[in-house]
Amino acid sequence: MQKPASLWQRLKEHSLIYNLFLICAIIAALAVTAHIAMQIGTRHGHRRTVPDFSGMPLREAQRTARKHDLRLQINDSLFVPTYEGGIVLDQLPAGGVEVKPGRTVYITINSFRQKMVPVPYVADRSLRQAKNMLEIAGLEISELIYRTDMATNYVLSQFVAGRAVTPSSRLEAEMGSGVTLYVGVAPGHNATYVPETVGLTLKEAKGRLWESGLNVGKIAFDKGINLLNQKDARVYLQQPAAERRLHLGAKVDLQLTLDEAKLEKIRQDAEQRAIEAAQARQRREQERADSIARAKLEYAEPTAAEPVVETPAAGKQNQSDPDSFFD
C-alpha cells in the first residue's frame, strides 16, 4: 500500500504556493529575529536610577556612572568660586530619574579658573551699541557714570579693573566681569523713566536698565536660589517702580524669585501700575505740550495799536528847542 504524500510534498508539487509559503516563512523569521535583537539591544525591561552626581569630583562621578551602567559626557563648564575645580554642578537627566542602561548623562562641571576674554573698545559709540558689544564679548556693565557732554548716552571712555581701555590696548578680563562706562549727558537731558523689569531674568533686567541709562542697585534672591539655579529666577520686585522719573545713572534695586505663583500675582499688579503710571505721564506731557502751544499762540497775537507820534512838518521849527537854530 502506497504511503500518502505529506503536506510538504504536496506543497512542492505546486511551485507557486510553495514559493509563496517560503517567502512568508522567511519574512516571519526575520521579524522574530529583529524583535529579539531589539529586545536585547535596548535591554527592554531593564532600568537604572540615575545617581545624583552634584557635588562629586569628576573622577568619582565617572566611577559611580560605570557602576550604574551609565555614561558621562561633559556638556558645559562654569566658574563658581565657592566650588573646587572639577566638581559636578549640574546634570541631565537629574538624579533619581529612571533610564535604560547605557544612557548618557550630560553634566556641567566647575572649571578650575574663569575664562579670560578680550575687552572690546566701546567708546565713541552709543550706550546701546556699547552694551551689545560687551555682552557679545562675555562681559557686562559694572557702572554707568555720567559726565556733561553735548551728546547724551554717548560713551566717552571706559575702564576695566581701574585701567583705561584705549583703541590700542589689549586688555583681558574674566568672563562675566564688568566694565565701567563714562557716558555723556547734555544739560537739561539728565532724566529718564524706570522701565518695567518684573518677570524678567536678572540678565534681561540688567540689560533693560542699562539701555535706559540706569544702574543696577542691590540684588536680593529668595530662599532656595543659588549660583546654579539663579539663571532661572525672575524679578518680582523693583524699587523704584516702573515709570518713575529718575536722574540718569540712578540705581534700581531688584528682588528675584523662583516661585511662579508669587511672580504671576505680583506681575499682574506691577503691569497694571505701570500702565496707569504711563497713562498719567502721557497726560502730563500732553498738558505740557498744550500749555506751550497756547503760550506760543498768545505771544504771536498782534498787540493793541500804539499811538502814532507826529513829527513836525517840514520847514517848521520847534521854537522850544534851542538846537533847532542849528538845523
Short mmCIF file of C-alpha atoms in Angstrom, two decimals:
data_model
loop_
_atom_site.label_atom_id
_atom_site.label_comp_id
_atom_site.label_asym_id
_atom_site.label_seq_id
_atom_site.Cartn_x
_atom_site.Cartn_y
_atom_site.Cartn_z
CA MET A 1 0.00 0.00 0.00
CA GLN A 2 1.41 3.40 -1.03
CA LYS A 3 2.04 5.86 1.79
CA PRO A 4 0.06 9.10 1.34
CA ALA A 5 2.09 12.19 0.37
CA SER A 6 2.86 14.60 3.18
CA LEU A 7 1.72 18.22 3.25
CA TRP A 8 5.22 19.38 2.44
CA GLN A 9 5.42 17.11 -0.59
CA ARG A 10 2.04 18.28 -1.82
CA LEU A 11 3.21 21.93 -1.48
CA LYS A 12 6.32 21.17 -3.55
CA GLU A 13 4.09 19.91 -6.32
CA HIS A 14 2.54 23.37 -6.58
CA SER A 15 5.54 25.62 -7.15
CA LEU A 16 3.64 28.92 -6.86
CA ILE A 17 2.09 28.07 -3.50
CA TYR A 18 5.40 26.60 -2.33
CA ASN A 19 7.34 29.77 -3.17
CA LEU A 20 4.73 32.00 -1.53
CA PHE A 21 4.92 29.86 1.60
CA LEU A 22 8.71 30.15 1.69
CA ILE A 23 8.55 33.93 1.30
CA CYS A 24 6.06 34.25 4.17
CA ALA A 25 8.16 31.94 6.36
CA ILE A 26 11.32 33.96 5.70
CA ILE A 27 9.55 37.25 6.47
CA ALA A 28 8.16 35.83 9.72
CA ALA A 29 11.59 34.55 10.73
CA LEU A 30 13.19 37.91 10.02
CA ALA A 31 10.53 39.71 12.06
CA VAL A 32 11.01 37.41 15.03
CA THR A 33 14.80 37.77 14.81
CA ALA A 34 14.58 41.57 14.63
CA HIS A 35 12.24 41.67 17.61
CA ILE A 36 14.55 39.51 19.71
CA ALA A 37 17.59 41.58 18.68
CA MET A 38 15.79 44.80 19.56
CA GLN A 39 14.82 43.43 22.95
CA ILE A 40 18.43 42.51 23.62
CA GLY A 41 19.87 45.75 22.19
CA THR A 42 17.55 48.07 24.10
CA ARG A 43 17.56 45.85 27.20
CA HIS A 44 13.80 46.01 27.36
CA GLY A 45 12.55 45.81 30.91
CA HIS A 46 15.91 46.83 32.41
CA ARG A 47 16.01 50.22 34.16
CA ARG A 48 18.65 52.20 36.03
CA THR A 49 18.15 55.01 38.53
CA VAL A 50 20.40 57.94 37.72
CA PRO A 51 22.57 58.86 40.75
CA ASP A 52 22.84 62.45 41.91
CA PHE A 53 26.29 63.48 40.72
CA SER A 54 26.06 67.06 42.04
CA GLY A 55 29.00 67.96 44.26
CA MET A 56 31.07 64.94 43.20
CA PRO A 57 34.57 65.32 41.77
CA LEU A 58 34.65 64.31 38.11
CA ARG A 59 36.60 61.06 38.65
CA GLU A 60 34.27 59.91 41.40
CA ALA A 61 31.27 60.70 39.22
CA GLN A 62 32.74 58.62 36.38
CA ARG A 63 33.30 55.62 38.69
CA THR A 64 29.74 55.90 40.00
CA ALA A 65 28.36 56.12 36.46
CA ARG A 66 30.19 52.91 35.42
CA LYS A 67 28.77 51.05 38.42
CA HIS A 68 25.27 52.00 37.27
CA ASP A 69 25.99 51.12 33.62
CA LEU A 70 25.75 54.77 32.56
CA ARG A 71 27.98 57.07 30.54
CA LEU A 72 29.02 60.63 31.45
CA GLN A 73 29.64 63.42 28.98
CA ILE A 74 30.78 66.94 29.92
CA ASN A 75 28.33 69.28 28.24
CA ASP A 76 29.43 72.63 29.71
CA SER A 77 31.63 74.25 32.32
CA LEU A 78 31.07 77.21 34.61
CA PHE A 79 33.25 79.06 37.07
CA VAL A 80 31.74 79.19 40.55
CA PRO A 81 34.30 80.46 43.08
CA THR A 82 32.59 78.70 46.00
CA TYR A 83 33.27 75.25 44.49
CA GLU A 84 36.51 73.44 43.72
CA GLY A 85 37.58 72.90 40.14
CA GLY A 86 36.23 69.73 38.51
CA ILE A 87 33.15 69.46 40.76
CA VAL A 88 29.91 68.44 39.04
CA LEU A 89 27.48 71.37 39.21
CA ASP A 90 24.51 70.15 37.19
CA GLN A 91 23.32 67.12 35.25
CA LEU A 92 20.73 65.99 32.72
CA PRO A 93 18.77 63.75 33.38
CA ALA A 94 18.50 64.76 37.01
CA GLY A 95 19.28 62.40 39.87
CA GLY A 96 16.53 59.90 40.70
CA VAL A 97 15.23 59.58 37.13
CA GLU A 98 14.91 56.03 35.75
CA VAL A 99 16.63 55.41 32.40
CA LYS A 100 17.77 52.48 30.31
CA PRO A 101 21.26 51.04 30.86
CA GLY A 102 23.96 52.69 28.78
CA ARG A 103 22.19 56.06 28.81
CA THR A 104 24.44 59.15 28.53
CA VAL A 105 24.18 61.66 31.36
CA TYR A 106 25.27 65.18 30.41
CA ILE A 107 27.00 67.08 33.19
CA THR A 108 28.21 70.63 33.85
CA ILE A 109 31.44 70.89 35.82
CA ASN A 110 33.12 73.74 37.64
CA SER A 111 36.14 74.99 35.72
CA PHE A 112 39.43 75.48 37.57
CA ARG A 113 39.67 79.15 36.62
CA GLN A 114 37.45 81.65 34.90
CA LYS A 115 37.96 82.09 31.18
CA MET A 116 39.71 85.30 30.13
CA VAL A 117 38.24 87.28 27.22
CA PRO A 118 39.50 90.37 25.35
CA VAL A 119 37.88 93.66 26.38
CA PRO A 120 36.43 95.39 23.28
CA TYR A 121 36.82 99.13 22.80
CA VAL A 122 33.29 100.54 23.00
CA ALA A 123 33.92 104.27 23.45
CA ASP A 124 32.74 106.71 20.77
CA ARG A 125 29.54 104.68 20.40
CA SER A 126 26.00 104.90 21.70
CA LEU A 127 25.25 103.29 25.05
CA ARG A 128 23.06 100.63 23.41
CA GLN A 129 25.82 99.66 20.96
CA ALA A 130 28.40 99.53 23.75
CA LYS A 131 26.19 97.29 25.88
CA ASN A 132 25.61 94.87 22.99
CA MET A 133 29.34 94.69 22.19
CA LEU A 134 30.22 93.91 25.80
CA GLU A 135 27.55 91.20 26.04
CA ILE A 136 28.81 89.55 22.85
CA ALA A 137 32.32 89.52 24.35
CA GLY A 138 31.01 87.83 27.52
CA LEU A 139 31.23 90.95 29.70
CA GLU A 140 28.73 93.35 31.22
CA ILE A 141 28.46 96.91 32.53
CA SER A 142 29.55 97.38 36.12
CA GLU A 143 28.55 101.06 36.40
CA LEU A 144 27.38 103.98 34.30
CA ILE A 145 28.95 107.32 35.27
CA TYR A 146 27.54 110.38 33.55
CA ARG A 147 29.59 113.42 32.58
CA THR A 148 28.41 116.67 30.99
CA ASP A 149 28.73 116.47 27.22
CA MET A 150 26.75 117.64 24.20
CA ALA A 151 25.80 114.04 23.27
CA THR A 152 23.51 112.23 25.72
CA ASN A 153 24.05 108.47 26.21
CA TYR A 154 27.24 108.53 24.15
CA VAL A 155 30.14 106.57 25.65
CA LEU A 156 33.09 108.88 26.35
CA SER A 157 35.54 106.40 27.89
CA GLN A 158 35.73 103.02 29.60
CA PHE A 159 37.68 101.37 32.41
CA VAL A 160 38.16 97.77 33.49
CA ALA A 161 39.68 96.97 36.88
CA GLY A 162 40.71 100.63 37.16
CA ARG A 163 42.63 100.60 33.85
CA ALA A 164 41.60 102.74 30.90
CA VAL A 165 40.71 100.89 27.72
CA THR A 166 42.02 102.54 24.54
CA PRO A 167 41.75 101.56 20.87
CA SER A 168 45.29 100.15 21.00
CA SER A 169 45.05 98.38 24.38
CA ARG A 170 44.95 94.61 24.51
CA LEU A 171 43.37 94.11 27.92
CA GLU A 172 41.68 90.90 29.03
CA ALA A 173 39.15 90.34 31.80
CA GLU A 174 37.41 87.37 33.37
CA MET A 175 34.26 86.36 31.55
CA GLY A 176 31.22 87.89 33.23
CA SER A 177 33.14 90.75 34.83
CA GLY A 178 32.04 94.36 34.50
CA VAL A 179 33.30 97.41 32.62
CA THR A 180 32.80 100.96 33.89
CA LEU A 181 31.48 103.33 31.23
CA TYR A 182 31.67 107.12 31.35
CA VAL A 183 28.70 108.42 29.40
CA GLY A 184 27.81 111.91 28.19
CA VAL A 185 24.68 113.83 29.13
CA ALA A 186 23.64 117.17 27.67
CA PRO A 187 22.38 119.89 30.06
CA GLY A 188 18.65 119.56 30.56
CA HIS A 189 18.57 115.94 29.37
CA ASN A 190 19.63 114.18 32.57
CA ALA A 191 16.32 112.45 33.36
CA THR A 192 14.86 109.08 32.35
CA TYR A 193 11.97 106.82 33.29
CA VAL A 194 12.35 103.49 35.09
CA PRO A 195 11.50 100.55 32.77
CA GLU A 196 9.37 97.58 33.81
CA THR A 197 11.57 94.62 34.81
CA VAL A 198 9.10 92.41 36.69
CA GLY A 199 9.02 88.95 35.11
CA LEU A 200 12.48 89.25 33.55
CA THR A 201 15.58 87.23 34.36
CA LEU A 202 18.44 89.05 36.04
CA LYS A 203 20.37 89.30 32.77
CA GLU A 204 17.35 90.70 30.93
CA ALA A 205 16.56 93.17 33.73
CA LYS A 206 20.14 94.44 33.80
CA GLY A 207 20.12 95.00 30.05
CA ARG A 208 16.85 96.93 30.16
CA LEU A 209 18.07 99.18 32.98
CA TRP A 210 21.39 99.91 31.25
CA GLU A 211 19.63 100.79 28.00
CA SER A 212 17.55 103.31 29.99
CA GLY A 213 20.69 104.88 31.45
CA LEU A 214 20.19 103.41 34.93
CA ASN A 215 22.46 101.34 37.18
CA VAL A 216 21.65 98.08 38.92
CA GLY A 217 21.41 98.59 42.67
CA LYS A 218 21.00 95.90 45.33
CA ILE A 219 20.14 92.39 44.10
CA ALA A 220 18.30 90.09 46.52
CA PHE A 221 17.29 86.45 45.96
CA ASP A 222 14.54 84.48 47.66
CA LYS A 223 15.45 81.48 49.78
CA GLY A 224 16.42 78.44 47.72
CA ILE A 225 18.13 80.34 44.93
CA ASN A 226 21.81 79.53 44.45
CA LEU A 227 24.53 80.07 41.86
CA LEU A 228 23.28 77.14 39.79
CA ASN A 229 19.57 77.96 39.52
CA GLN A 230 19.64 81.77 39.74
CA LYS A 231 19.62 82.00 35.94
CA ASP A 232 16.02 80.73 36.11
CA ALA A 233 14.94 83.24 38.78
CA ARG A 234 12.85 86.23 37.73
CA VAL A 235 12.35 89.72 39.08
CA TYR A 236 9.19 90.13 41.14
CA LEU A 237 10.01 93.39 42.94
CA GLN A 238 11.85 96.51 41.83
CA GLN A 239 12.48 99.77 43.64
CA PRO A 240 11.73 102.41 42.39
CA ALA A 241 8.72 101.09 40.47
CA ALA A 242 8.29 101.35 36.71
CA GLU A 243 7.59 104.74 35.12
CA ARG A 244 9.20 106.68 37.96
CA ARG A 245 11.32 109.61 36.79
CA LEU A 246 14.99 109.38 37.85
CA HIS A 247 18.27 111.07 37.05
CA LEU A 248 20.49 109.20 34.58
CA GLY A 249 22.86 106.93 36.47
CA ALA A 250 20.46 106.35 39.38
CA LYS A 251 20.16 102.84 40.84
CA VAL A 252 17.23 100.41 40.78
CA ASP A 253 17.08 97.57 43.34
CA LEU A 254 15.85 94.13 42.24
CA GLN A 255 14.48 91.10 44.07
CA LEU A 256 14.16 87.71 42.35
CA THR A 257 12.22 84.51 42.98
CA LEU A 258 11.63 81.02 41.59
CA ASP A 259 8.06 80.94 42.91
CA GLU A 260 5.87 81.14 39.79
CA ALA A 261 2.66 81.69 41.79
CA LYS A 262 4.15 84.66 43.64
CA LEU A 263 5.61 86.04 40.43
CA GLU A 264 2.35 85.81 38.48
CA LYS A 265 0.33 87.67 41.12
CA ILE A 266 2.89 90.45 41.54
CA ARG A 267 3.49 90.69 37.79
CA GLN A 268 -0.17 91.40 37.11
CA ASP A 269 -0.26 94.12 39.77
CA ALA A 270 3.01 95.61 38.52
CA GLU A 271 1.83 95.67 34.91
CA GLN A 272 -1.39 97.43 35.92
CA ARG A 273 0.51 100.03 37.94
CA ALA A 274 2.94 100.57 35.08
CA ILE A 275 0.08 101.10 32.63
CA GLU A 276 -1.59 103.61 34.93
CA ALA A 277 1.71 105.44 35.51
CA ALA A 278 2.42 105.53 31.75
CA GLN A 279 -1.05 106.94 31.07
CA ALA A 280 -0.60 109.59 33.76
CA ARG A 281 2.79 110.52 32.26
CA GLN A 282 1.25 110.82 28.79
CA ARG A 283 -1.47 113.09 30.17
CA ARG A 284 1.11 115.32 31.86
CA GLU A 285 3.19 115.51 28.70
CA GLN A 286 0.09 116.32 26.65
CA GLU A 287 -0.97 119.03 29.09
CA ARG A 288 2.54 120.49 28.97
CA ALA A 289 2.53 120.42 25.17
CA ASP A 290 -0.89 122.12 25.10
CA SER A 291 0.31 124.76 27.55
CA ILE A 292 3.36 125.52 25.41
CA ALA A 293 1.20 125.71 22.28
CA ARG A 294 -1.19 128.16 23.94
CA ALA A 295 1.69 130.31 25.14
CA LYS A 296 3.14 130.45 21.62
CA LEU A 297 -0.27 131.33 20.19
CA GLU A 298 -0.80 134.15 22.68
CA TYR A 299 2.68 135.50 22.01
CA ALA A 300 2.04 135.52 18.28
CA GLU A 301 -1.26 137.57 18.52
CA PRO A 302 -0.89 141.30 17.49
CA THR A 303 -0.87 143.79 20.35
CA ALA A 304 -3.11 146.85 20.59
CA ALA A 305 -2.18 149.68 18.15
CA GLU A 306 0.26 152.11 19.64
CA PRO A 307 -0.44 155.88 19.27
CA VAL A 308 1.29 157.47 16.27
CA VAL A 309 3.68 160.27 17.14
CA GLU A 310 3.51 163.01 14.54
CA THR A 311 6.79 164.63 13.55
CA PRO A 312 6.96 168.40 12.91
CA ALA A 313 6.14 169.34 9.36
CA ALA A 314 8.99 170.20 7.05
CA GLY A 315 10.06 173.84 7.25
CA LYS A 316 8.66 174.29 10.75
CA GLN A 317 10.94 174.64 13.71
CA ASN A 318 10.26 173.80 17.29
CA GLN A 319 10.67 177.14 18.96
CA SER A 320 11.17 175.50 22.30
CA ASP A 321 14.16 173.54 21.04
CA PRO A 322 17.27 175.71 21.02
CA ASP A 323 19.08 173.18 18.85
CA SER A 324 16.68 173.85 16.02
CA PHE A 325 18.53 177.04 15.28
CA PHE A 326 21.47 174.96 14.04
CA ASP A 327 19.37 172.95 11.55
#
